[in-house]
Coordinates of C-alpha atoms in Angstrom, one line a residue:
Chain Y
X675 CA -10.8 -27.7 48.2
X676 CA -13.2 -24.5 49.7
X677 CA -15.7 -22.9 47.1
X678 CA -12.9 -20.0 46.7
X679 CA -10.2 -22.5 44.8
X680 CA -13.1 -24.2 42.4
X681 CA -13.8 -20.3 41.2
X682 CA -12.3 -20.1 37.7
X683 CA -9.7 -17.5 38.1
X684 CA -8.8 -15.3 35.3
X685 CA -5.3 -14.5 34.3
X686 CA -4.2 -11.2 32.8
X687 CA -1.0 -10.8 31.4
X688 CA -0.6 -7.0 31.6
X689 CA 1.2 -4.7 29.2
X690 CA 1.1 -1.0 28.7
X691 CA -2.2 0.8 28.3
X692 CA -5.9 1.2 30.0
X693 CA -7.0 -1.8 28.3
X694 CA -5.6 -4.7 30.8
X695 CA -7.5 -2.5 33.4
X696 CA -10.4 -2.5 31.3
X697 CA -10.3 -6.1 31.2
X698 CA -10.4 -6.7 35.0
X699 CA -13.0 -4.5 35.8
X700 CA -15.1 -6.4 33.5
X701 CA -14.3 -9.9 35.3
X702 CA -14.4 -8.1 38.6
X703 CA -18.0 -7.0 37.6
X704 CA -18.5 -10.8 36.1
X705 CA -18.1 -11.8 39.5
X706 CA -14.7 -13.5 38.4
X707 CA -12.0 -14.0 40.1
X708 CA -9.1 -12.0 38.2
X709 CA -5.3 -12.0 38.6
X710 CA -2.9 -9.6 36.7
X711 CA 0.7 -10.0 36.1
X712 CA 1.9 -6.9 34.7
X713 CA 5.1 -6.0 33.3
X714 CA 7.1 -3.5 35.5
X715 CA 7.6 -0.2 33.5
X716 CA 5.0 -1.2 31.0
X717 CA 1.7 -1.9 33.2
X718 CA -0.3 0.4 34.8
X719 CA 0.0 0.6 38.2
X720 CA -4.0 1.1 38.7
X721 CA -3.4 -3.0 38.3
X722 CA -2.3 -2.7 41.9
X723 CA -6.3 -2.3 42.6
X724 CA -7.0 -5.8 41.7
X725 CA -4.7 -9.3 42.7
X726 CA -1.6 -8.8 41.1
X727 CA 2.2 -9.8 40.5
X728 CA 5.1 -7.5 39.0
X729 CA 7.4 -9.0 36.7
X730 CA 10.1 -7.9 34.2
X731 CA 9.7 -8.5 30.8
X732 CA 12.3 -11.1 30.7
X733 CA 10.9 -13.4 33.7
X734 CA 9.1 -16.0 31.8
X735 CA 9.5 -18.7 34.8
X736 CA 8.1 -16.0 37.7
X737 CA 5.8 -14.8 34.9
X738 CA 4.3 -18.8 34.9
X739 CA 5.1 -19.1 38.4
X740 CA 2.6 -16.3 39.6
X741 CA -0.1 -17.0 37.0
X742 CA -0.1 -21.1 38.4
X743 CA 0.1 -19.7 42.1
X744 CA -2.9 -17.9 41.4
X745 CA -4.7 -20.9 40.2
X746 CA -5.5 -19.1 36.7
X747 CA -6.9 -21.3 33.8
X748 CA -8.1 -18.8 31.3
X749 CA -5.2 -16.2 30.2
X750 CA -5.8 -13.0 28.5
X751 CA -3.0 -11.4 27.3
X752 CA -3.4 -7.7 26.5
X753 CA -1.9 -4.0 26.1
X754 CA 0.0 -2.5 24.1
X755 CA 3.5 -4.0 23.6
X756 CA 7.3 -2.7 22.4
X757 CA 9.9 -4.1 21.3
X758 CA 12.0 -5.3 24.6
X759 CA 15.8 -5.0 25.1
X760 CA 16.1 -8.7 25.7
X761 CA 19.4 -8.2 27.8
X762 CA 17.8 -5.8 30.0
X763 CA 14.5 -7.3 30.4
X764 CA 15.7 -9.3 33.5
X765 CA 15.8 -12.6 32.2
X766 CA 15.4 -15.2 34.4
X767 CA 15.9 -19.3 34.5
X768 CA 12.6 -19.7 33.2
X769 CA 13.2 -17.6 30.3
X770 CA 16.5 -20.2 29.9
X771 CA 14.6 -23.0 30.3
X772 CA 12.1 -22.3 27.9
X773 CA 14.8 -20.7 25.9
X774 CA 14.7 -23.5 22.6
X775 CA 10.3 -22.9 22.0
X776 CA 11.2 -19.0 22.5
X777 CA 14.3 -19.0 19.6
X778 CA 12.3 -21.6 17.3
X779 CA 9.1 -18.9 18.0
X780 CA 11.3 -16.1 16.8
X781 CA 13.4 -17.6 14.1
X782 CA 10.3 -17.4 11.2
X783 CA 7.7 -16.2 10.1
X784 CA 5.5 -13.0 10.3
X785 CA 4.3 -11.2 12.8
X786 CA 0.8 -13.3 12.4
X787 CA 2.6 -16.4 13.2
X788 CA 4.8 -15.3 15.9
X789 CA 1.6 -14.5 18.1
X790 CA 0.0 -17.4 17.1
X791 CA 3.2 -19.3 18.5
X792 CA 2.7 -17.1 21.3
X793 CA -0.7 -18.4 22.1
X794 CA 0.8 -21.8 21.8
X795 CA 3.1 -21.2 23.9
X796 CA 0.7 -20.8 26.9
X797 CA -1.7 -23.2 25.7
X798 CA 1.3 -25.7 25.8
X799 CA 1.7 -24.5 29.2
X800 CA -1.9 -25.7 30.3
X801 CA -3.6 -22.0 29.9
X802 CA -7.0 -21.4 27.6
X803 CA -6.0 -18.1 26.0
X804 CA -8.9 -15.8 25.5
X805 CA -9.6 -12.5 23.5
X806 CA -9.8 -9.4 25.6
X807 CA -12.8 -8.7 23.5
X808 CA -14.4 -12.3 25.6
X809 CA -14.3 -10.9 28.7
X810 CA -14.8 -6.5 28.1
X811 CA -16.9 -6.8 24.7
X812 CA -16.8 -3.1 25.2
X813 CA -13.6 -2.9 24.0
X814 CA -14.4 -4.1 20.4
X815 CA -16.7 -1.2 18.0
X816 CA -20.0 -2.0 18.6
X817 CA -22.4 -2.1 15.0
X818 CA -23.4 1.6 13.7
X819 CA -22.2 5.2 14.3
X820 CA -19.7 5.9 17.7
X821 CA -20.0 9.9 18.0
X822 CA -22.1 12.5 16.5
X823 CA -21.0 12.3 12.5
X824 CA -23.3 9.8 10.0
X825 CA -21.1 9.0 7.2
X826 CA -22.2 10.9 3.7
X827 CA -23.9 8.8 1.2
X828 CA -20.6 8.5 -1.0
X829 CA -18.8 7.8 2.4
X830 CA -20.8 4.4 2.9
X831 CA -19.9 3.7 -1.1
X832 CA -16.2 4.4 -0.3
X833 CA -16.8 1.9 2.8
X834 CA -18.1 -0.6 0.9
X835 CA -15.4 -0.9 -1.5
X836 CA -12.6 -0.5 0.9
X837 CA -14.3 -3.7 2.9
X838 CA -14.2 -5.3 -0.5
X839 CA -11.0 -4.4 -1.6
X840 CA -9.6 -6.2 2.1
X841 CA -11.7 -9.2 1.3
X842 CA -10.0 -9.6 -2.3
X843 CA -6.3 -9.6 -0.3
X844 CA -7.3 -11.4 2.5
X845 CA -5.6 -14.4 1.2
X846 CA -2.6 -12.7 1.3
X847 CA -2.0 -12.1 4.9
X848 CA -2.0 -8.3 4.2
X849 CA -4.2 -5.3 4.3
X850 CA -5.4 -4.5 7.5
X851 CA -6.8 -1.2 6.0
X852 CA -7.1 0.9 3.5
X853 CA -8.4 4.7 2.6
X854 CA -10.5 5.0 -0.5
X855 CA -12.1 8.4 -1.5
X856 CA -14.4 8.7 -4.1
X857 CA -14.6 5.5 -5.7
X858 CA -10.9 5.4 -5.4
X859 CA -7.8 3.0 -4.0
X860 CA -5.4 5.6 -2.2
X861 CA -3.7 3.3 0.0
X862 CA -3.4 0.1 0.7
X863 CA -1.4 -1.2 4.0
X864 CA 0.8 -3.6 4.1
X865 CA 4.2 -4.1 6.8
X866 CA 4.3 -0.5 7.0
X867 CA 1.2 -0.2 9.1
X868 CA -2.1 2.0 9.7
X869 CA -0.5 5.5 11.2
X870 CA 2.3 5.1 8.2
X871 CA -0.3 4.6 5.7
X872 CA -2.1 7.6 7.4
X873 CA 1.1 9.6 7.3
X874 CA 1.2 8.8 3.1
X875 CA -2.5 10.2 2.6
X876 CA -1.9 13.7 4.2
X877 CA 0.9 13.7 1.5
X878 CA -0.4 12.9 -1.6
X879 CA -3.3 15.3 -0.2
X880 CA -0.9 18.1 -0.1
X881 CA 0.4 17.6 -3.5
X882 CA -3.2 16.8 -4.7
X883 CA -4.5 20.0 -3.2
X884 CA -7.9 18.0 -2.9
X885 CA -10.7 18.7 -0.6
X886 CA -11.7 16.6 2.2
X887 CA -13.3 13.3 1.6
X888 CA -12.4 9.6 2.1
X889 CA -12.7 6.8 4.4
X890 CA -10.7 4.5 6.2
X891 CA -11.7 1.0 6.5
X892 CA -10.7 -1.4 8.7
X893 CA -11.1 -5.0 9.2
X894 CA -8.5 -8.0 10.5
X895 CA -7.0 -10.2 8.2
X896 CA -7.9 -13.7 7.4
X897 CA -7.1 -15.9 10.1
X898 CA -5.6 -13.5 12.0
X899 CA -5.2 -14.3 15.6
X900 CA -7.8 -12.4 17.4
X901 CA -7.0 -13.5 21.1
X902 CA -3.9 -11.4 21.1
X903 CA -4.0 -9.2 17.8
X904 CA -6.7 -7.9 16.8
X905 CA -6.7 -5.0 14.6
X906 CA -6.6 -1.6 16.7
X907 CA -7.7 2.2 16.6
X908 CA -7.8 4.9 18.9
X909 CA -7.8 9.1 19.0
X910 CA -4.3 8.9 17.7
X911 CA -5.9 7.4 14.6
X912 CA -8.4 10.1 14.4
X913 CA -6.0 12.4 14.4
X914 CA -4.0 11.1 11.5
X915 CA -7.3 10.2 9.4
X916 CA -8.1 14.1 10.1
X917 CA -5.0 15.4 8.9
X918 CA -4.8 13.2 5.8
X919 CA -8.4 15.2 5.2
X920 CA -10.5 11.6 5.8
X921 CA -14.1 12.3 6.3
X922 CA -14.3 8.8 8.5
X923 CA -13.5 5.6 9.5
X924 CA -14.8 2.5 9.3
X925 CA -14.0 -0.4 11.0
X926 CA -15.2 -4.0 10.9
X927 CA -17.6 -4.3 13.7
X928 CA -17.2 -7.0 16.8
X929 CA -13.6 -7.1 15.2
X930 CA -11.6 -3.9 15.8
X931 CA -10.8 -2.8 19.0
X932 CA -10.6 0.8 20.4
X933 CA -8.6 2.4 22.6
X934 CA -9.1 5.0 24.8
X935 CA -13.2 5.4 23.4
X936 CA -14.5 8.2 25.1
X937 CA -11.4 10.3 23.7
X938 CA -11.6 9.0 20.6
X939 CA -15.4 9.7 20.0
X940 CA -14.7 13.5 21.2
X941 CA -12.1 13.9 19.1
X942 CA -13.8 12.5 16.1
X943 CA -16.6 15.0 17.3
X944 CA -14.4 17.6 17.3
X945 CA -12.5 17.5 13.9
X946 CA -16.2 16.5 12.1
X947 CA -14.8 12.8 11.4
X948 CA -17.6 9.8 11.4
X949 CA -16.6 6.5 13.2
X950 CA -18.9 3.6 12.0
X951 CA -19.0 -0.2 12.7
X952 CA -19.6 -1.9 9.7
X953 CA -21.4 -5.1 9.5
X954 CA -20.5 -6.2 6.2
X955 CA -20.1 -4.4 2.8
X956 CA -24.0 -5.4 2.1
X957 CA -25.6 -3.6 5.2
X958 CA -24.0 -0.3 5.0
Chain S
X1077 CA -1.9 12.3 -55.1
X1078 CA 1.4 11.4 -55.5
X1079 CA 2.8 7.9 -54.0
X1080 CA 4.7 10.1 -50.6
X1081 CA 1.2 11.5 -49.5
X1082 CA -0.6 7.9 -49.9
X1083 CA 1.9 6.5 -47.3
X1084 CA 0.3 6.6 -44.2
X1085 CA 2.4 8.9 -41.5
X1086 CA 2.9 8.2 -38.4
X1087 CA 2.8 11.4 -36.0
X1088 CA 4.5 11.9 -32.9
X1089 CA 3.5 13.8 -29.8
X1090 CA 6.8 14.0 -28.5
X1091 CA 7.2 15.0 -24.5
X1092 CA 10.4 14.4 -22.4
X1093 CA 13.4 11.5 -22.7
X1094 CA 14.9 9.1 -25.1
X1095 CA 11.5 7.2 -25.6
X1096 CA 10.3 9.3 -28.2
X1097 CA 13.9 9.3 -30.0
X1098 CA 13.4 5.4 -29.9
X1099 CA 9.4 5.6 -31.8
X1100 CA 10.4 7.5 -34.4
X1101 CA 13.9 5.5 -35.1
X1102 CA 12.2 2.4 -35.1
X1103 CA 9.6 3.8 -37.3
X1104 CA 12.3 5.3 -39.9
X1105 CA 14.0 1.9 -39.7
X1106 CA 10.6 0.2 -41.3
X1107 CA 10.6 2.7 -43.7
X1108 CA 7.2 4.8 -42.4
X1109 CA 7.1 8.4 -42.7
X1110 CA 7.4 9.9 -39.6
X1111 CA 6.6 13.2 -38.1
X1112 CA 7.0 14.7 -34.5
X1113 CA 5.7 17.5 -32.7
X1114 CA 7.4 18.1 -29.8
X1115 CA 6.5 20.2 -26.8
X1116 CA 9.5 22.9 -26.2
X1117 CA 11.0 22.6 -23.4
X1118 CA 10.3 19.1 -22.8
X1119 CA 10.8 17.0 -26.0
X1120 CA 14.5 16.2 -26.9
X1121 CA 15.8 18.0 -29.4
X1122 CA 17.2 15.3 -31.2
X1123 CA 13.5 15.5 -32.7
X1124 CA 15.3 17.3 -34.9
X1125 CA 16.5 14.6 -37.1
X1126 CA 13.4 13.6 -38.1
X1127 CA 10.2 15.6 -40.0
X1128 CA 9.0 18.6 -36.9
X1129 CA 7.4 20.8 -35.4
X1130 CA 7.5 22.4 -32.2
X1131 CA 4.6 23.5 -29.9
X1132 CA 4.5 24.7 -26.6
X1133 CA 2.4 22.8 -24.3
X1134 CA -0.9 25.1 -24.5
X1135 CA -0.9 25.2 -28.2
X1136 CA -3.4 22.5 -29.0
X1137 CA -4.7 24.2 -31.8
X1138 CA -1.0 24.1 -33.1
X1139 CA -0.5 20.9 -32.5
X1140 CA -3.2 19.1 -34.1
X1141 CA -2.8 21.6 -37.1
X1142 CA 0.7 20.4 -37.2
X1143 CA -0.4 16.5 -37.2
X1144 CA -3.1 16.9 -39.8
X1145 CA -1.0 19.4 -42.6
X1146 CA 1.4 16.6 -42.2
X1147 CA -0.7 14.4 -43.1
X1148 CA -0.2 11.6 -39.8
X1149 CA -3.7 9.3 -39.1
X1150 CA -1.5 6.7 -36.7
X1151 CA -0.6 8.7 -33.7
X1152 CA 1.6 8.2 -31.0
X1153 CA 1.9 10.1 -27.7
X1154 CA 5.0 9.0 -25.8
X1155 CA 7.6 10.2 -23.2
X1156 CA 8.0 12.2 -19.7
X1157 CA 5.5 14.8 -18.7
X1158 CA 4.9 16.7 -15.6
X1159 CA 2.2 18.9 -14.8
X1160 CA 2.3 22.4 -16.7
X1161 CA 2.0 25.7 -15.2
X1162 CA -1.1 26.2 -17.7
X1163 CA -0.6 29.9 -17.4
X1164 CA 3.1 30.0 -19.3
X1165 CA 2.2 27.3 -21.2
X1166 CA 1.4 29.5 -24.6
X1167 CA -2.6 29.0 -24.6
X1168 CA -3.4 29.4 -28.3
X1169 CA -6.8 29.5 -29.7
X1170 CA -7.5 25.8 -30.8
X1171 CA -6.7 25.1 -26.7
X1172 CA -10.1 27.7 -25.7
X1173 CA -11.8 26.0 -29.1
X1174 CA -11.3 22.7 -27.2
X1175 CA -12.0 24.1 -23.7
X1176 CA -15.2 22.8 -23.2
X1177 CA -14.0 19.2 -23.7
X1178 CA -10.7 19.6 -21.8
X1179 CA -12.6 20.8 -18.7
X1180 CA -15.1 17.9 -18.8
X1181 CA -12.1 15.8 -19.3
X1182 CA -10.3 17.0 -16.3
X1183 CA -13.2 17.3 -13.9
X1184 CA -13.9 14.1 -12.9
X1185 CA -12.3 10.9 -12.7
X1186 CA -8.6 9.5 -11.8
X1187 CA -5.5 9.4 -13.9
X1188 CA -6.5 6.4 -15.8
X1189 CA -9.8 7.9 -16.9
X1190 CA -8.2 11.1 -17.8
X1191 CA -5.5 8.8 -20.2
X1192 CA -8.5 7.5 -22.0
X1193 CA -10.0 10.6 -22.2
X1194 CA -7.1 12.2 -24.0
X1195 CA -6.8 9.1 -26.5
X1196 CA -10.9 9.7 -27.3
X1197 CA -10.1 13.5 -27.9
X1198 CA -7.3 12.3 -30.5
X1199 CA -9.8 10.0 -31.9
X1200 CA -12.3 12.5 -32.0
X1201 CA -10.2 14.5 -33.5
X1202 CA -9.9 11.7 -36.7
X1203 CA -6.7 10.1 -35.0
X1204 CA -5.6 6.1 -34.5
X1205 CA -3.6 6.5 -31.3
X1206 CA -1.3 3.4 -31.4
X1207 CA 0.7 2.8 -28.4
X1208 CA 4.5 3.5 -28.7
X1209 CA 5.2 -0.7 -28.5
X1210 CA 3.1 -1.4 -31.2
X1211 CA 6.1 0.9 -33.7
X1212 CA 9.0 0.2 -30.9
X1213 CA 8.5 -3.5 -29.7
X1214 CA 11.8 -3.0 -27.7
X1215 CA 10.7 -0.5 -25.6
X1216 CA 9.0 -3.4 -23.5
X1217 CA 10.0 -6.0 -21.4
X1218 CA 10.8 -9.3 -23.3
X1219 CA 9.9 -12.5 -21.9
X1220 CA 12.7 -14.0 -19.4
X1221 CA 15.8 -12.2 -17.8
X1222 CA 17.2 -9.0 -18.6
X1223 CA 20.8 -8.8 -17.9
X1224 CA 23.3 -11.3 -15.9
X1225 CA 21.2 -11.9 -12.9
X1226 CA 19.1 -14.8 -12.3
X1227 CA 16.6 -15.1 -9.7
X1228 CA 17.1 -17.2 -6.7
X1229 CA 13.9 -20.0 -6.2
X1230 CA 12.6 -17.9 -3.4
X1231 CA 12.4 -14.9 -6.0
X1232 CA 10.3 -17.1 -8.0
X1233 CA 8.1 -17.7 -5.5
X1234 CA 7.5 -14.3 -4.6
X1235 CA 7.4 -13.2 -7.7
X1236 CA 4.4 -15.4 -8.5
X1237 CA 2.6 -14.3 -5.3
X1238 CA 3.1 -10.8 -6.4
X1239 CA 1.4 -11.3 -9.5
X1240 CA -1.3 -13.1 -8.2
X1241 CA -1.9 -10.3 -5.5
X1242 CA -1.9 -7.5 -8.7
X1243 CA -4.5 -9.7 -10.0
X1244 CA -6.5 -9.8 -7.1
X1245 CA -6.2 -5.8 -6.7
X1246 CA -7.1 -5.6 -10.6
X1247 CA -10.9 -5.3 -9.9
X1248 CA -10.5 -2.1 -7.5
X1249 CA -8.1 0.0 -10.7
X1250 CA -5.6 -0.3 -8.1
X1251 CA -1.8 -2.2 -7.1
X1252 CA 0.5 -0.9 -10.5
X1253 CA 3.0 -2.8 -8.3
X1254 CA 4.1 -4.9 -4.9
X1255 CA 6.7 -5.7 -2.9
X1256 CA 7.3 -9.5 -1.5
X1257 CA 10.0 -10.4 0.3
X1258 CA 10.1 -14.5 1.7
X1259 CA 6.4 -14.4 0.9
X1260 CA 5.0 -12.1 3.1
X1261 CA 3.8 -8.9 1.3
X1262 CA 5.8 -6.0 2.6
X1263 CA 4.1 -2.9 0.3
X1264 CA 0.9 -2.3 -2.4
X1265 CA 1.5 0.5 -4.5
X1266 CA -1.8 2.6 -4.6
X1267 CA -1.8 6.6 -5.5
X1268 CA 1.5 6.9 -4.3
X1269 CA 3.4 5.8 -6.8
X1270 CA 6.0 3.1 -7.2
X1271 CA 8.7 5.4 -6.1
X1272 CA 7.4 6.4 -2.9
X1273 CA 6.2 2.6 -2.2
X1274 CA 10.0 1.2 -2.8
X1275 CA 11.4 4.7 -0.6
X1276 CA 8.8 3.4 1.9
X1277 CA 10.5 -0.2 1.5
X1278 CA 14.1 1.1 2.1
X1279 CA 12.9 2.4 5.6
X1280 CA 11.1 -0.7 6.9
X1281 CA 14.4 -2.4 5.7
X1282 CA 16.3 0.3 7.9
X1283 CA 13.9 -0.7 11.0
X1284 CA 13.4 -4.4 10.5
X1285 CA 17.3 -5.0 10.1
X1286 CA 16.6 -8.0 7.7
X1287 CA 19.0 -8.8 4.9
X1288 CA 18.8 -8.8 1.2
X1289 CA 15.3 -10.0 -0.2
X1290 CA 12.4 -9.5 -2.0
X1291 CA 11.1 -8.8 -5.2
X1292 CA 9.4 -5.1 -6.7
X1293 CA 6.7 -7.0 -8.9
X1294 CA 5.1 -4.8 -11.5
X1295 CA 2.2 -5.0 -13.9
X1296 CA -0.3 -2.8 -15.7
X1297 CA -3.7 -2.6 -13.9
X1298 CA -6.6 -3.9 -15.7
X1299 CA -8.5 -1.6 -18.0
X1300 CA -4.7 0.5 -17.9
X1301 CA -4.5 2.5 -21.3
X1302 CA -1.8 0.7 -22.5
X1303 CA -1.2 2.7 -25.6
X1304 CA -0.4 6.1 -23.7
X1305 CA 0.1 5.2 -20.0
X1306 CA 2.0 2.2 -20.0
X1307 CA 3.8 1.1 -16.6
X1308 CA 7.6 2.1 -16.8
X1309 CA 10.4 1.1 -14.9
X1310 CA 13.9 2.3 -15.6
X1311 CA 17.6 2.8 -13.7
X1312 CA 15.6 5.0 -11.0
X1313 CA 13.5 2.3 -9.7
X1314 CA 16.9 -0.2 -9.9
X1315 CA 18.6 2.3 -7.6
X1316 CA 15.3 2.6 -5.4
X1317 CA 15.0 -1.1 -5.9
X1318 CA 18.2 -2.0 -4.8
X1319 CA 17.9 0.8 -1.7
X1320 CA 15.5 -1.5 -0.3
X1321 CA 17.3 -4.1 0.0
X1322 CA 15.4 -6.0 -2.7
X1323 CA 16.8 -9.1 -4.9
X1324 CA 15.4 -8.0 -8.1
X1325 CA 12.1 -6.6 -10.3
X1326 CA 10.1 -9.1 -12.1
X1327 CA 7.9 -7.2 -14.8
X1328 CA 4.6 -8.3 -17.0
X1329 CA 6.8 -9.5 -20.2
X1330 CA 4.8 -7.3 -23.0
X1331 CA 3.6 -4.9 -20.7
X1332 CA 5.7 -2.8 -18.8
X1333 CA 8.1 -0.4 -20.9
X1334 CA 11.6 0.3 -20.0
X1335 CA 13.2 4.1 -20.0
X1336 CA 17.0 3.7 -21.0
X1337 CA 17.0 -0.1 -21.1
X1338 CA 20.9 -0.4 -21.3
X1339 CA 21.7 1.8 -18.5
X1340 CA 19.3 0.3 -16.4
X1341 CA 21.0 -3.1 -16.9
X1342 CA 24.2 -1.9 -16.2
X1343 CA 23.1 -0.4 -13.0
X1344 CA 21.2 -4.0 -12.4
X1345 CA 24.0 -5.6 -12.9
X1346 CA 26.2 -3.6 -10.7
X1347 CA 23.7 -3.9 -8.1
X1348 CA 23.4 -7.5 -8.0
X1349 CA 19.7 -8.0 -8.8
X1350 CA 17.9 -9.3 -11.5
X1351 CA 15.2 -7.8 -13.7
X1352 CA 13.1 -10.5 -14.9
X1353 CA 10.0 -10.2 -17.8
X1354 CA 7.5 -12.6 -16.3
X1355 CA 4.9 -14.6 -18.2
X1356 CA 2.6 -14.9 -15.7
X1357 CA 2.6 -16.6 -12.6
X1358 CA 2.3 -20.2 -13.8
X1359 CA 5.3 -19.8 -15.8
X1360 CA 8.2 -18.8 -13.6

């Protein structure tokens, strides 16, 4: 076996989005060995830059089949994912053979559970599935103030009880976020997710007729599975905090990740939004 | 003195639907003197069959004249009201007498701070604001179902996972009202009202494609002024209910109020779902 074969390599399972490229220029800079399988139609071709495979969506055996040919122990899978259209996803025998764990996956459950059996999936198939966050930590908000806005003093109060109010429904596997303004509850999240929620608050702001003010807060859920869902925000959230008249966001720091940063930051700039990484409730 | 002026009367702020009807019935029935002062416009004027006055909305000097040369200590403020145009609504000189208060109640605060407030003014005033229940018992949920449909064990379960989730929420003056469905929690009502919530229900129903489940679950907040803003659920929220795909509404026996009780049961009925008064979790 030559030194080249013993070098752990890393396997990225690519869906759409900058992130997966993110990911392997951070091994790549690591010194790691990196191979991407991306998703044809989904995938950004700038993958083609590093060792790669296409697949379709449906080819779970070539999908396995190219991750083992490349050796890969450690999986990352990453990107951002819709819903497929299962008969034209170019299924494949190894999608057949695996075909009984896939339906029992799929049959129950939430959506925290169903990635979870995801992970298990590959695990059961010999891989160590890792966060994206492990290998690019710059993807996840760093601890204090992205961009040029400091959040208001009444801002950090509203943060503070929005992080509280999440802890209180953590054991109830909801509540990703939620937008508080002055002391008070305006939303909570539930299966209807963040931009929806979003959507709701420049509504009752236009019936309200209030002025701008608000926060809000984001943090995962209790035992949710960080290696392949942790909680998300990007400029598309700025834009829908801006329009619901938000003064900021704040996430849960080392636990949310961002997309697209350097946009996101201008953009906050721009509409006069803060975006903070909140420790805990205590240290604001 | 004679022996009809040493019986204590009961007054009535009267604003829109049956409820009011339904107080001062009840109160005739157990042989108190009544009298109501309904706000044109809005009160029903079947009012009419009992001791009146009429006021329009602005006329708060009128009003608690009204109250006071009729004698009433126990007051009860009960029915529909939406937000008046304050410029038609026939200001009168006790209103700019009482302006000073009414701004500093309006200023600051949400809705359930702004309820108190108007109860203090009442009592200021030398008023015992009772809530409606306390004359009408029947205008609230009873213990156990309403109508012919029982809920399935799942309901129970969710049910009981919805209440515990209000209670959980209670500390943050937030969550009127949920929706679970197989135990996962699918919506938290916050400022948006359990209309919107349940509307917002019908369209992840509509996306998800799942079939008939789930329960609305509905309680009063804690530290909710129960005797003038009592949660209310009536035939709208059955039809809403039922829109989304729901199996039923379970309700805080004692402490939710129902608008038009025996059409809403019909409607329940017809829909197939239950309306339940829960206990509290441990005793479904």
């Amino acid at each position: 076996m030559g030194a080249q074969s013993q070098q752990p390599c890393l396997g990225v399972i690519a869906c759409g989005g900058a992130m997966p490229i993110t990911v392997c220029e951070a091994a790549a800079a690591q010194g790691r060995r990196v191979h991407v399988v991306g998703f044809s139609g989904l995938a950004d071709p700038r993958i083609e830059a590093f060792s790669h495979d296409w697949v379709r969506i449906g080819q779970l055996g070539g999908l396995l089949a190219a991750l083992k040919n490349a050796g890969c122990v450690d999986l990352v899978i990453i990107g951002t994912m819709r819903r497929p259209n299962i008969w034209k996803s170019g299924l494949d025998l190894g999608f057949f053979r695996h075909l009984p764990t896939i339906i029992s996956m799929t049959r129950t459950g939430g959506d925290d559970s169903l990635l979870s059996r995801i992970v298990r999936f590959f695990e059961g198939q010999g891989f160590h599935v890792r966060g994206a966050h492990e290998i690019a930590p710059s993807l996840v908000a760093p601890s204090g103030p992205l961009g040029g806005v400091s959040p208001e003093e009444g801002a950090r109060e509203d943060t503070a009880r929005g992080l509280e109010l999440l802890a209180a429904l953590a054991p109830f596997d909801v509540g990703q976020s939620a937008v508080v303004a002055r002391g008070h509850v305006l939303a909570v999240e539930a299966a209807e997710g963040t931009d929806a929620m979003l959507r709701r608050c420049a509504e009752l702001r236009q019936w309200g007729g209030r002025k701008r003010g608000g926060v809000l807060v984001k943090a995962p859920k209790l035992g949710q599975e960080m290696r392949v869902d942790m909680p998300v925000i990007g400029p598309r959230t700025v834009e829908l905090a801006a329009a619901a008249g938000l003064a900021g966001i704040a996430v849960a720091s080392g636990k949310v990740m961002i997309v697209e940063q350097a946009e996101m930051i201008a953009l906050a700039d721009r509409h006069g939004l803060f975006v903070i990484g909140a420790d805990a409730a205590a240290d604001l």
